[in-house]
Coordinates of C-alpha atoms in Angstrom, one line a residue:
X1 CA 0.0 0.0 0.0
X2 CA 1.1 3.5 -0.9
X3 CA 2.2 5.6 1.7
X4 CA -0.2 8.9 2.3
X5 CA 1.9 11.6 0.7
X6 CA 0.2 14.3 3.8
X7 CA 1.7 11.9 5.9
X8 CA 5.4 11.9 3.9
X9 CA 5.5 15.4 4.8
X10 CA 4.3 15.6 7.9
X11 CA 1.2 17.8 7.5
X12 CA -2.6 17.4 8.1
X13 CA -5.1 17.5 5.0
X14 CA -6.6 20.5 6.0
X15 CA -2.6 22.0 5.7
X16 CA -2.6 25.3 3.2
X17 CA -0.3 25.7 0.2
X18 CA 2.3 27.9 2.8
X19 CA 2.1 24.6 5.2
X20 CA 2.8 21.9 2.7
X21 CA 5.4 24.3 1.2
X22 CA 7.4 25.3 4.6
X23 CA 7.1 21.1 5.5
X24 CA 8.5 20.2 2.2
X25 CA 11.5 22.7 2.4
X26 CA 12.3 21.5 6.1
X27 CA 12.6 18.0 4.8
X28 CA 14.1 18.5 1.5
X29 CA 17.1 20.3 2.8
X30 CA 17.2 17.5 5.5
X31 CA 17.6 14.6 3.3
X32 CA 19.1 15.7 0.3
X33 CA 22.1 13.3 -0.9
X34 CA 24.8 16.0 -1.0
X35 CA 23.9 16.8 2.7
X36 CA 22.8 13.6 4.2
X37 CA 24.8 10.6 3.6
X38 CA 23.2 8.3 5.8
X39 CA 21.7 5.0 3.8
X40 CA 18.2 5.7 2.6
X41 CA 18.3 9.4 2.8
X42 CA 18.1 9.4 -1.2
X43 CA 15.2 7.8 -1.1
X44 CA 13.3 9.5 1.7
X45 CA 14.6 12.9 -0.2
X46 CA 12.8 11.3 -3.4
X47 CA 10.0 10.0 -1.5
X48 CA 9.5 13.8 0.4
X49 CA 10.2 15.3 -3.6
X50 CA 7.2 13.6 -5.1
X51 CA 5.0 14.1 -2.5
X52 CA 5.4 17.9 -2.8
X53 CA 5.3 17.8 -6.5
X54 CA 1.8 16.3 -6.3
X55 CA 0.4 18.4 -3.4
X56 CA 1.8 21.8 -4.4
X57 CA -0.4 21.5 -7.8
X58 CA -3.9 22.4 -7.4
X59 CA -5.3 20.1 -10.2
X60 CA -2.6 17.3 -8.9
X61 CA -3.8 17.3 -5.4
X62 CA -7.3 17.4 -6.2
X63 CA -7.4 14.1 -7.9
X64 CA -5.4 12.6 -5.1
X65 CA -7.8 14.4 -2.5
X66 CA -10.8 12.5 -4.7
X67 CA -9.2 9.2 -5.8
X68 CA -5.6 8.8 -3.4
X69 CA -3.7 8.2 -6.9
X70 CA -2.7 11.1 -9.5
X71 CA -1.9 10.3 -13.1
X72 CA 2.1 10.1 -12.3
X73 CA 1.3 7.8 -9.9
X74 CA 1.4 4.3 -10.1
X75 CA -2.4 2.8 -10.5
X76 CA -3.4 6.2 -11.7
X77 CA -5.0 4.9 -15.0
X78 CA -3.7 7.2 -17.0
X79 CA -5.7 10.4 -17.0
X80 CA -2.7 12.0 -18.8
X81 CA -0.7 14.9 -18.0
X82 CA 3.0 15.8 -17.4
X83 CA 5.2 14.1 -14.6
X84 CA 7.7 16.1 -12.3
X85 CA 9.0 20.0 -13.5
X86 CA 5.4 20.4 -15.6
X87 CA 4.0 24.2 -15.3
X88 CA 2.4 24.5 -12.3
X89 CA 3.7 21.7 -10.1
X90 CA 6.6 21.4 -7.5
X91 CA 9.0 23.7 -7.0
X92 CA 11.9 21.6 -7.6
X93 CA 14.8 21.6 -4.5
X94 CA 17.5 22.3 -6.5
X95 CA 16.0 25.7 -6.9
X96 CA 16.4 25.5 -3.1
X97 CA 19.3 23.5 -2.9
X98 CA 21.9 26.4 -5.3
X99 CA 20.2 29.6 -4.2
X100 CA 21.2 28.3 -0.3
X101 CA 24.7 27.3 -1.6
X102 CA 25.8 29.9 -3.8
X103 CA 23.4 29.8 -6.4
X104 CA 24.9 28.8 -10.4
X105 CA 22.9 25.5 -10.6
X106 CA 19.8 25.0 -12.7
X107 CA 16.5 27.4 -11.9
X108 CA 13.1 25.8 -12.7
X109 CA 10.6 27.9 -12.9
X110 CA 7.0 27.8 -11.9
X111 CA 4.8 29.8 -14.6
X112 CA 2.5 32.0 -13.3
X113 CA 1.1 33.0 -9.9
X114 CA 3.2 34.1 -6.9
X115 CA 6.6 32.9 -6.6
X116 CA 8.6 32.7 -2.9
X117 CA 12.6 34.4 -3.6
X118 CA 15.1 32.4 -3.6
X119 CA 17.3 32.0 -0.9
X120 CA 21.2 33.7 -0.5
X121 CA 24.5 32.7 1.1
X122 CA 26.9 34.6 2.7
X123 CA 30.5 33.4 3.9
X124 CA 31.3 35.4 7.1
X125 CA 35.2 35.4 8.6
X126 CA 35.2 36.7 12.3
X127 CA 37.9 36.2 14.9
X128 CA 37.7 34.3 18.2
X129 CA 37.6 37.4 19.8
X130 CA 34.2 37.7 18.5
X131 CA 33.1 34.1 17.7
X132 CA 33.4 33.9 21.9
X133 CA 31.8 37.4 22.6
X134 CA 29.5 38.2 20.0
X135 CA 29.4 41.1 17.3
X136 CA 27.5 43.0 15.5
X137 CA 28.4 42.9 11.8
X138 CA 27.9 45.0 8.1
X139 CA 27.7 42.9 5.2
X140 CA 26.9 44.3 2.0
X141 CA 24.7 41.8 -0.2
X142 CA 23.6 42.0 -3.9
X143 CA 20.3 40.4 -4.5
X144 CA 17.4 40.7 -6.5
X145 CA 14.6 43.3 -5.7
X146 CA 11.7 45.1 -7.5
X147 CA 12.7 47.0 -10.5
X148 CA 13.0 50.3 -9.1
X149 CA 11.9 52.2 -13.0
X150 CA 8.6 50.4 -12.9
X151 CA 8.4 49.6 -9.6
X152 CA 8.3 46.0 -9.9
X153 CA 5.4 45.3 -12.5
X154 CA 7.6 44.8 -15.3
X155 CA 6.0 47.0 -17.9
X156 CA 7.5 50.3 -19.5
X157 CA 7.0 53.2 -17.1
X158 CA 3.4 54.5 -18.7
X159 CA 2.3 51.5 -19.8
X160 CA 0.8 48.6 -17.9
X161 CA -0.1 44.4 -18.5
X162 CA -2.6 43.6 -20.6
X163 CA -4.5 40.7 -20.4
X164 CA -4.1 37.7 -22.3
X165 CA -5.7 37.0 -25.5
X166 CA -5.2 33.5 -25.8
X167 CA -6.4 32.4 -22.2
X168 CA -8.7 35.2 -21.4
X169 CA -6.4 36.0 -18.3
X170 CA -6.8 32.7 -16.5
X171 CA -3.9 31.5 -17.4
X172 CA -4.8 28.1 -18.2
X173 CA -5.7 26.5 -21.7
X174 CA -7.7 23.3 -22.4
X175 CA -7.1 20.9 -24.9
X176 CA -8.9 17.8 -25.9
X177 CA -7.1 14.5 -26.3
X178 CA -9.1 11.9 -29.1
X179 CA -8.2 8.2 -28.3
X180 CA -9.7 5.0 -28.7
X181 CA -10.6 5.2 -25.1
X182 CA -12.4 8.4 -25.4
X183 CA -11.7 11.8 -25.1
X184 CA -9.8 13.2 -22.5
X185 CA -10.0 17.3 -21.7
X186 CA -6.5 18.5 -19.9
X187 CA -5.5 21.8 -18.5
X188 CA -2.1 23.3 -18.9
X189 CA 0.1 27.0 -18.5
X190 CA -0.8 29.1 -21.3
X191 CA 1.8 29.1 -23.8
X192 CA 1.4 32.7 -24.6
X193 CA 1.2 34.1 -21.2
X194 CA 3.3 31.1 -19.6
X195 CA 0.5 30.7 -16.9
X196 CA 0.6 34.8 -15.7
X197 CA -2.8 36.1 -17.5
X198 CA -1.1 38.8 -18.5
X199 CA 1.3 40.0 -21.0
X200 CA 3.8 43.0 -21.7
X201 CA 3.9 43.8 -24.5
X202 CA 6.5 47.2 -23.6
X203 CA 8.7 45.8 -21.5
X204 CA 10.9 47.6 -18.8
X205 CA 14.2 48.9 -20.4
X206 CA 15.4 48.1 -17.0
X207 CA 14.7 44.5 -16.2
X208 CA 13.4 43.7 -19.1
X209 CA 9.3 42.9 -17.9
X210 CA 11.2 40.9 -15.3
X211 CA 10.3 43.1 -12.5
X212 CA 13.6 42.5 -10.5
X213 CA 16.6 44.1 -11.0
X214 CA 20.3 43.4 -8.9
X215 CA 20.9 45.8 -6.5
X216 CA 23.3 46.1 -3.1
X217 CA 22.0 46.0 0.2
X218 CA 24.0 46.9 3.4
X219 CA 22.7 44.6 6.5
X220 CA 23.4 44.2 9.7
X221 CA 23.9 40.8 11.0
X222 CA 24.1 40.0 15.0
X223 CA 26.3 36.8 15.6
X224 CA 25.6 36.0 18.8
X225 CA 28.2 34.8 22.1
X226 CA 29.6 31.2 21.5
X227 CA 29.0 30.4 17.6
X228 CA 32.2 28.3 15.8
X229 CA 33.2 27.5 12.5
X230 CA 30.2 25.7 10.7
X231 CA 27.4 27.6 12.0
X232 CA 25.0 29.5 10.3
X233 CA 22.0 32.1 10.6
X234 CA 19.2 33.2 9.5
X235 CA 18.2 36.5 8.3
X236 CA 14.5 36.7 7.2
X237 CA 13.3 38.2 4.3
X238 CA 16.7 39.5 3.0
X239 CA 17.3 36.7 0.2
X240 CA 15.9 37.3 -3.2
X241 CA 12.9 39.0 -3.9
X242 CA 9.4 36.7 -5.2
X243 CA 8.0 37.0 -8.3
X244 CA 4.6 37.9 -8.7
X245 CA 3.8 39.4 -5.8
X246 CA 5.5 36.2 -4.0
X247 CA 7.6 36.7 -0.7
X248 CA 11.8 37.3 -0.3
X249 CA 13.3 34.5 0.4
X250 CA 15.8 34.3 3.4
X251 CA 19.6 35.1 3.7
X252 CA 21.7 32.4 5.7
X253 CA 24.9 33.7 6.3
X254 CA 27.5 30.8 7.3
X255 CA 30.7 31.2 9.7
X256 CA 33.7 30.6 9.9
X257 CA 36.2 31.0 12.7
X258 CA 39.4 32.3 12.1
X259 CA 43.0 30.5 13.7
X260 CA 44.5 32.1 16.6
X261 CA 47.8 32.6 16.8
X262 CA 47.8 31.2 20.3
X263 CA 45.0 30.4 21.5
X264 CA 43.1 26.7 21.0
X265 CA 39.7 26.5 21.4
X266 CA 38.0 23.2 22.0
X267 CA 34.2 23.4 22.3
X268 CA 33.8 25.9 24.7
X269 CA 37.3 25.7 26.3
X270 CA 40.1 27.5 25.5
X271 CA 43.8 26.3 25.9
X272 CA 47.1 28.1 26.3
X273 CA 50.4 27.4 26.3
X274 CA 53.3 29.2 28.2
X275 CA 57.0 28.8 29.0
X276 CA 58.8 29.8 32.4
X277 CA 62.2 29.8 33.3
X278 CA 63.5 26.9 35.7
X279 CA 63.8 29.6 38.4
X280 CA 60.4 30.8 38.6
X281 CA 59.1 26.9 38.8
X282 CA 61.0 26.8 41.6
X283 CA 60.7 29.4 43.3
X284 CA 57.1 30.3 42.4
X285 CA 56.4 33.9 40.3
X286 CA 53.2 35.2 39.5
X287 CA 52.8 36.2 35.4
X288 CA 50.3 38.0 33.2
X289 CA 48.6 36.0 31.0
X290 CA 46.3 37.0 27.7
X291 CA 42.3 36.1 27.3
X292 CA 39.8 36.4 25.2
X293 CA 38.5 39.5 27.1
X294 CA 42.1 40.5 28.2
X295 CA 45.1 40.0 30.0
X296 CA 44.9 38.7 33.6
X297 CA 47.2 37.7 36.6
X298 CA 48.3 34.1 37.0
X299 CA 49.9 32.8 40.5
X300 CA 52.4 29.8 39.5
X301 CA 53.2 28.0 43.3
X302 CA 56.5 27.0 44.5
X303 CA 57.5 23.6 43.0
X304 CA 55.1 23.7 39.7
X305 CA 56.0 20.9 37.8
X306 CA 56.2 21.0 33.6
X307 CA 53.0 20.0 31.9
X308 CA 50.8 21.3 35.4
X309 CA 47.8 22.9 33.7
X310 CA 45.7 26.0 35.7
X311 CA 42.0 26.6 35.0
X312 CA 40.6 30.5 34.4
X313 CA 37.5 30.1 35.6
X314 CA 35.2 31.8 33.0
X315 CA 37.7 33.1 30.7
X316 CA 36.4 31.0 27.9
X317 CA 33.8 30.7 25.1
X318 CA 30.1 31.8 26.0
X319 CA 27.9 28.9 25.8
X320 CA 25.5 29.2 22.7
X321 CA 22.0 29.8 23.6
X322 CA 22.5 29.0 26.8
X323 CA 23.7 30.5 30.5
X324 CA 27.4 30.2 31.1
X325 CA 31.4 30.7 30.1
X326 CA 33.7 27.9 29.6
X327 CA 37.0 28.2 31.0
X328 CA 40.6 28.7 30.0
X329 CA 43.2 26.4 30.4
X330 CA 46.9 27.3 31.1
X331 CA 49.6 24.8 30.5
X332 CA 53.1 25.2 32.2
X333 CA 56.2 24.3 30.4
X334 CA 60.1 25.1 31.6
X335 CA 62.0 27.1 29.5
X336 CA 65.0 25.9 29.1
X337 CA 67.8 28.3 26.8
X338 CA 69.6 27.1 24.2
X339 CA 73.0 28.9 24.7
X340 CA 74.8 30.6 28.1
X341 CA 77.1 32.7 28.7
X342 CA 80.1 31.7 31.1
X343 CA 78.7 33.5 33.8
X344 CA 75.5 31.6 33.8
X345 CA 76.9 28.5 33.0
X346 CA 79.3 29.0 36.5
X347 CA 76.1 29.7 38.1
X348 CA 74.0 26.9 37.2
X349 CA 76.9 24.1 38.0
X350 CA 77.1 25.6 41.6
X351 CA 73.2 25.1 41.8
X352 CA 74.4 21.6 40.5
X353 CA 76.7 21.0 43.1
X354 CA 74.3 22.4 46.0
X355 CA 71.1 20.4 44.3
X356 CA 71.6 17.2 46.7
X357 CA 68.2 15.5 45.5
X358 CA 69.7 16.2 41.9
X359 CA 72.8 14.3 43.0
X360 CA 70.9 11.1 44.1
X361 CA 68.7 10.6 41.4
X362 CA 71.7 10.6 39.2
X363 CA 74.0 8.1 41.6
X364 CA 70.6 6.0 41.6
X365 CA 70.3 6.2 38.0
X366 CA 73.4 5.2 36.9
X367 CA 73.4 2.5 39.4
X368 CA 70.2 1.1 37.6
X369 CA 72.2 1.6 34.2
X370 CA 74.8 -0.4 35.4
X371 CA 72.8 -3.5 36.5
X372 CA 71.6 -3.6 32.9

């Protein structure tokens, strides 16, 4: 048994065009083979496809509504009529699928009626610094919008759409189809008008009766405390503009985190590395050390040991969307020089000679060796 294609998408039969359309997009982007590789995402992304194609076409979804099958379904009967892409069915994801990464791969078009933008992406670079604190950002866009010379409608400033001959403004054309079963009547997009009802027959100079022309928007984008390399965020409204009268699409702007020069970050941790001389281990010294929010005192103890590692309490990465810092993490290491002079070598072989604990552990070691 066929599965119910309201189920597929997870919708109610009572859901409206906006409903089914918002399900499908949730689910297409979900399961669509170059972003999910799990087995069996291919076919759910298929599965989720042809569901929309049927339901998103008013003629389509009527017969399924009457007799559960469509004529591009299996056990349909053959009414007749198109399969996927046909004028006035699905909007097809890769539509979705370029606009959302970069755009450049084929557009489909759905003739006639109101079209939803298509969606934009934007690359964004920002430092630790702000990944871990949050910032406000410009970013200057170029996307489509109304035609600002005729304001949108297409038509030559002074002129306006007429309606189409051909169709009588609806749009839609029927032809009859003689076989030896009978005749069948079928509706289809107006050739002519390419399902609009109307036609321009003095095009904008501008956009050329597209209605939308390129133009570059300034935006402010808030990246909020605690985002990484990877994430990305939604700005409503600010992708392309629709076509006849449809809604923008949305911008999604992606990040990425920049390298530190010495800071690590893992998760919401961040790790740093310093030397100290062999003196101040010993001895114990108290050193300024950098954050993400700025420099801060560190208290080494007496005795520290190479490799010891001290916690900053707070001084790490905000926790997105939720309460809370992580820490930083400061890890000890000796600095030992490459090169003395005689003065300090003279000084470091009397600490030699005083150093009785170093003096054992070397008798007892090279007793050991000599057992070997």
């Amino acid at each position: 048994m066929a599965k119910d294609l309201y189920e597929i998408l997870g919708v109610s039969r009572s859901a409206n065009e906006a409903e089914i359309k918002k399900a499908y997009r949730k689910l297409a982007r979900e399961y669509h083979p170059d972003v999910n590789k799990d087995p069996g995402a291919q076919d759910k992304f298929k599965e989720v496809q042809k569901a929309y194609d049927i339901l998103s076409d008013t003629k389509k979804k009527a017969q399924y509504d009457q007799f559960g099958v469509t004529d591009d379904q299996p056990g349909a009967g053959g009414f007749g009529g198109g399969g996927f892409g046909g004028f006035g069915g699905a909007e097809s994801f890769e539509d979705i699928f370029d606009s959302f990464f970069g755009g450049g791969g084929r557009q489909s078009r759905r003739k006639g009626g109101p079209r939803q933008g298509e969606d934009l992406r934007y690359d964004l670079e920002i430092s630790l610094e702000e990944a871990a604190q949050g910032v406000e950002k410009k970013i200057e866009i170029y996307h489509l919008n109304k035609c600002q010379k005729c304001e949108g409608t297409g038509a030559k400033p002074g002129t306006s759409k007429t309606s189409c001959a051909k169709c009588n403004g609806s749009g839609q054309v029927h032809t009859v189809q003689r076989t030896i079963l009978g005749s069948f009547s079928q509706v289809s997009a107006c050739p002519e008008c390419r399902g609009a009802g109307e036609i321009i027959k003095s095009p904008c100079t501008n956009c050329h009766g597209k209605g939308l022309e390129k133009q570059k928007r300034q935006i402010s984008v808030k990246i909020p405390a605690g985002v990484d390399s990877g994430n990305r965020l939604r700005v409503s409204g600010e992708g392309n503009h629709g076509e006849g009268g449809g809604p923008a699409g949305d911008l999604y702007v992606f990040i990425s985190v920049k390298s530190h020069a010495y800071f690590k970050r893992e998760e919401d941790s961040i790790y740093l590395s310093i030397s100290l001389p062999y003196a101040q281990l010993v001895l114990g010294t108290e050193v300024t050390v950098p954050t993400l929010s700025g420099k801060t005192k560190l208290k080494v103890p007496a005795g520290t040991q190479p490799g010891t590692l001290f916690r900053l309490k707070g001084k790490g990465v905000a926790h997105l969307q939720k309460y809370g810092t992580g820490d930083q993490y400061v890890e000890v290491s000796v600095a030992i020089p490459k090169t003395l002079n005689s003065q300090e070598k003279k000084v470091v072989q009397e600490l030699a000679d005083l150093d009785t604990k170093f003096k054992a552990n070397s008798e007892n070691e090279m007793a050991f060796v000599n057992k070997l």
